Amino acid sequence: MNIVLTAINAKYIHSNLAVYSLKAYAEKYKEHITIAEYTINQQMDEILMDLYKKQPDVLCFSCYIWNLTYVETLIREIHKILPDLPIWVGGPEVSYDSKDVLLRLPEVTGVMKGEGEEMFLELAAYYIDGNRELSETAGITFRNSEGGIVDCEWRRIMDLSKVPFVYKDMKEFANKIIYYETSRGCPFSCSYCLSSIDKCLRFRDLDLVKQELQFFLDEKVPQVKFVDRTFNCKHEHSLAIWKYIQEHDNGVTNFHFEISADLLNEEELQLISKMRPGLIQLEIGVQSTNPDTIREINRTMRFEKVAKIVKRINSFGNVHQHLDLIAGLPFEDYESFGKSFNDVYALCPEQLQLGFLKVLKGSYMKEHEQEYGLIHKSLPPYEVLYTKWLPYKDVLKLKRIEEMVEVYYNSGQFTYTLSQLVKAFATPFAMYEAMGAYYEENGLHVVSHSRVSRYEILLQFALQQDAKRGELYRELLVFDLYLRENMKNRPEFAGEYTMEKEELSAFYEKESKEHCYLEGYEMYDKRQLRKMTHMERFHYDVTEDGTRRERVILFDYRNRNPLNYQARIFCMTDLEFL
Ligand code: SF4
């Protein structure tokens, strides 16, 4: 018997925790279970052929919002080649309308609703041992031999500590993000989220968690992403985990958590302040700062408190913070979204993600779509097209803004230029709006751009806003560019190189002997030092207020800021430099 658990991930770097967890729980049948992982970027034909070659006796698919359309098409095709093959689906995207799934997909044998470990074990027993009936398996919806649909009741939730740890041989997960779970369910009730349906919050035993964290630390895994819906909803749990990773830090591993910032208490903040830069990163859903919107979507977030805490964490200078907003929520029109954007932008997160509402089946939002005049796409991810408050033309403008934020803000490549350029606009939102319009007017949004051309475009845009500050903007862009990259081919927009050969030669000669600036370069000679670093003369104070002030900046690429990857810099007056 060969039961194939199929995961189609969004990107190659992702792995699918669910299929590994199902296989680990059904340990006694492990010889009969195969995992097949692909990505949605692969040709469907390639996956179809590969699945066929695996000769499955039972085929299972893990379904999520990002792969459902792909999986459904694949199921229709595979059924043509293997018409008698039992096909099962599971995951949040099929759990809450399981009967509809079976009506929509006659090729599918059944749906596993909710958490799958125990259900899958029973299904494996049904197919492998053949000594039980399908109808005995709580939590499934299936097609019986007469073609009728049988909807068994949902299972009771399971003890999360009984789920085996899935990571043993890390070679299997080389170059992949590692996902890890220490709690299931969420105590909150956000109206757009399916996690709000699962109110039974449960936690994995902390002793087990510590052993597993130690495994990641020993293996020097680059990143572990916790999939816990609100990681810090129980202080005792989050504090114990953060304490453990702080005390056992290996200097390499980064841990990512989704949290509610306003739940953080003083003890947790104190602990976070002492962590190695880059040890943890935090994802914080703000979604909107409009109080009417927050109330309507049943969120308990208090933005004033979130703002205070995010700023405080920012002041520690050791944690990458990722803040989320959602466009298309009730009571949020274009102007109100602009305000939410400006409020969040003012907190200077490392990343600001501007997402669009997804109207998920089974969610409160879906049930109230008429009331909100909410029209969404028919296919997953069921993204909002327009609402009573936000017409489609404004959704389009926000799409353009989202692209600009991704390219210019979230890339972290234009930090200093943006901080000066924003002064030419009434608000940050107005700046990204104008950038989006500039891209559109100049047909720039339809072609792909190299990294350097993004700098050139931003310079042209800045010149259009304020030509008098053109030289400052050019220098800021040159600074931003070299802050990230020791670029050997000087791009055209950067203009003539401002350093003389003689002064460079004198500086590196001295540095190779005296080691005044560059730490960790002691074994390199002056020629190597020059290659490994960059020096540039600036005529404006690019690191501070942009006023006229001549300085030479040395860029050290071996000592980067772990949060934003920027090179360490040394600013010198001509006097110091010479
Ligand atoms: S959005 Fe986050 S906090 Fe709200 S219900 Fe979902 S998981 Fe919980």
PDB file of N, CA and C in Angstrom, residues 189-194 196-197 295-298 330 359-369 371-372 374:
ATOM      1  N   SER A 189     -11.221  36.684  17.952  1.00  0.00           N
ATOM      2  CA  SER A 189     -12.350  36.379  17.069  1.00  0.00           C
ATOM      3  C   SER A 189     -12.387  37.292  15.850  1.00  0.00           C
ATOM      4  N   CYS A 190     -11.249  37.535  15.236  1.00  0.00           N
ATOM      5  CA  CYS A 190     -11.222  38.440  14.076  1.00  0.00           C
ATOM      6  C   CYS A 190     -12.129  37.872  12.987  1.00  0.00           C
ATOM      7  N   SER A 191     -12.991  38.742  12.461  1.00  0.00           N
ATOM      8  CA  SER A 191     -14.097  38.245  11.645  1.00  0.00           C
ATOM      9  C   SER A 191     -13.669  37.686  10.295  1.00  0.00           C
ATOM     10  N   TYR A 192     -12.461  37.996   9.850  1.00  0.00           N
ATOM     11  CA  TYR A 192     -12.012  37.541   8.523  1.00  0.00           C
ATOM     12  C   TYR A 192     -11.173  36.264   8.606  1.00  0.00           C
ATOM     13  N   CYS A 193     -10.968  35.751   9.818  1.00  0.00           N
ATOM     14  CA  CYS A 193      -9.942  34.721  10.021  1.00  0.00           C
ATOM     15  C   CYS A 193     -10.560  33.391  10.442  1.00  0.00           C
ATOM     16  N   LEU A 194     -10.108  32.326   9.817  1.00  0.00           N
ATOM     17  CA  LEU A 194     -10.655  31.014  10.162  1.00  0.00           C
ATOM     18  C   LEU A 194     -10.123  30.503  11.501  1.00  0.00           C
ATOM     19  N   SER A 196     -10.170  31.991  14.101  1.00  0.00           N
ATOM     20  CA  SER A 196     -11.065  32.445  15.164  1.00  0.00           C
ATOM     21  C   SER A 196     -12.155  31.411  15.451  1.00  0.00           C
ATOM     22  N   ILE A 197     -12.344  30.470  14.520  1.00  0.00           N
ATOM     23  CA  ILE A 197     -13.377  29.446  14.731  1.00  0.00           C
ATOM     24  C   ILE A 197     -12.885  28.419  15.762  1.00  0.00           C
ATOM     25  N   ARG A 295     -13.545  47.710  15.646  1.00  0.00           N
ATOM     26  CA  ARG A 295     -14.716  47.200  16.384  1.00  0.00           C
ATOM     27  C   ARG A 295     -15.496  46.222  15.510  1.00  0.00           C
ATOM     28  N   GLU A 296     -15.725  46.609  14.262  1.00  0.00           N
ATOM     29  CA  GLU A 296     -16.564  45.793  13.385  1.00  0.00           C
ATOM     30  C   GLU A 296     -15.939  44.429  13.082  1.00  0.00           C
ATOM     31  N   ILE A 297     -14.615  44.378  13.016  1.00  0.00           N
ATOM     32  CA  ILE A 297     -13.986  43.081  12.700  1.00  0.00           C
ATOM     33  C   ILE A 297     -13.651  42.284  13.963  1.00  0.00           C
ATOM     34  N   ASN A 298     -14.168  42.757  15.080  1.00  0.00           N
ATOM     35  CA  ASN A 298     -14.013  42.030  16.362  1.00  0.00           C
ATOM     36  C   ASN A 298     -12.586  41.910  16.835  1.00  0.00           C
ATOM     37  N   PRO A 330     -14.412  46.520   6.571  1.00  0.00           N
ATOM     38  CA  PRO A 330     -15.582  47.387   6.742  1.00  0.00           C
ATOM     39  C   PRO A 330     -15.193  48.741   7.339  1.00  0.00           C
ATOM     40  N   VAL A 359     -11.750  36.901   1.520  1.00  0.00           N
ATOM     41  CA  VAL A 359     -13.042  36.575   2.122  1.00  0.00           C
ATOM     42  C   VAL A 359     -13.176  35.043   2.172  1.00  0.00           C
ATOM     43  N   LEU A 360     -12.803  34.485   3.310  1.00  0.00           N
ATOM     44  CA  LEU A 360     -12.700  33.035   3.410  1.00  0.00           C
ATOM     45  C   LEU A 360     -14.041  32.379   3.723  1.00  0.00           C
ATOM     46  N   LYS A 361     -14.286  31.261   3.060  1.00  0.00           N
ATOM     47  CA  LYS A 361     -15.517  30.511   3.325  1.00  0.00           C
ATOM     48  C   LYS A 361     -15.518  30.056   4.769  1.00  0.00           C
ATOM     49  N   GLY A 362     -16.630  30.236   5.425  1.00  0.00           N
ATOM     50  CA  GLY A 362     -16.713  29.808   6.826  1.00  0.00           C
ATOM     51  C   GLY A 362     -16.429  30.946   7.783  1.00  0.00           C
ATOM     52  N   SER A 363     -15.944  32.080   7.256  1.00  0.00           N
ATOM     53  CA  SER A 363     -15.626  33.197   8.168  1.00  0.00           C
ATOM     54  C   SER A 363     -16.867  34.082   8.384  1.00  0.00           C
ATOM     55  N   TYR A 364     -16.848  34.823   9.476  1.00  0.00           N
ATOM     56  CA  TYR A 364     -17.923  35.769   9.782  1.00  0.00           C
ATOM     57  C   TYR A 364     -18.012  36.806   8.660  1.00  0.00           C
ATOM     58  N   MET A 365     -16.850  37.210   8.143  1.00  0.00           N
ATOM     59  CA  MET A 365     -16.799  38.208   7.068  1.00  0.00           C
ATOM     60  C   MET A 365     -17.599  37.727   5.855  1.00  0.00           C
ATOM     61  N   LYS A 366     -17.430  36.453   5.517  1.00  0.00           N
ATOM     62  CA  LYS A 366     -18.148  35.884   4.363  1.00  0.00           C
ATOM     63  C   LYS A 366     -19.655  35.933   4.622  1.00  0.00           C
ATOM     64  N   GLU A 367     -20.037  35.595   5.842  1.00  0.00           N
ATOM     65  CA  GLU A 367     -21.470  35.582   6.165  1.00  0.00           C
ATOM     66  C   GLU A 367     -22.091  36.980   6.073  1.00  0.00           C
ATOM     67  N   HIS A 368     -21.265  38.024   6.298  1.00  0.00           N
ATOM     68  CA  HIS A 368     -21.800  39.388   6.310  1.00  0.00           C
ATOM     69  C   HIS A 368     -21.438  40.174   5.059  1.00  0.00           C
ATOM     70  N   GLU A 369     -21.056  39.468   3.994  1.00  0.00           N
ATOM     71  CA  GLU A 369     -20.570  40.176   2.804  1.00  0.00           C
ATOM     72  C   GLU A 369     -21.629  41.115   2.203  1.00  0.00           C
ATOM     73  N   GLU A 371     -24.053  42.774   3.700  1.00  0.00           N
ATOM     74  CA  GLU A 371     -24.153  43.953   4.557  1.00  0.00           C
ATOM     75  C   GLU A 371     -23.029  44.958   4.253  1.00  0.00           C
ATOM     76  N   TYR A 372     -21.852  44.436   3.914  1.00  0.00           N
ATOM     77  CA  TYR A 372     -20.684  45.292   3.653  1.00  0.00           C
ATOM     78  C   TYR A 372     -20.548  45.661   2.173  1.00  0.00           C
ATOM     79  N   LEU A 374     -19.647  43.758  -0.012  1.00  0.00           N
ATOM     80  CA  LEU A 374     -18.321  43.203  -0.241  1.00  0.00           C
ATOM     81  C   LEU A 374     -18.348  42.240  -1.423  1.00  0.00           C
TER      82      LEU A 374
END
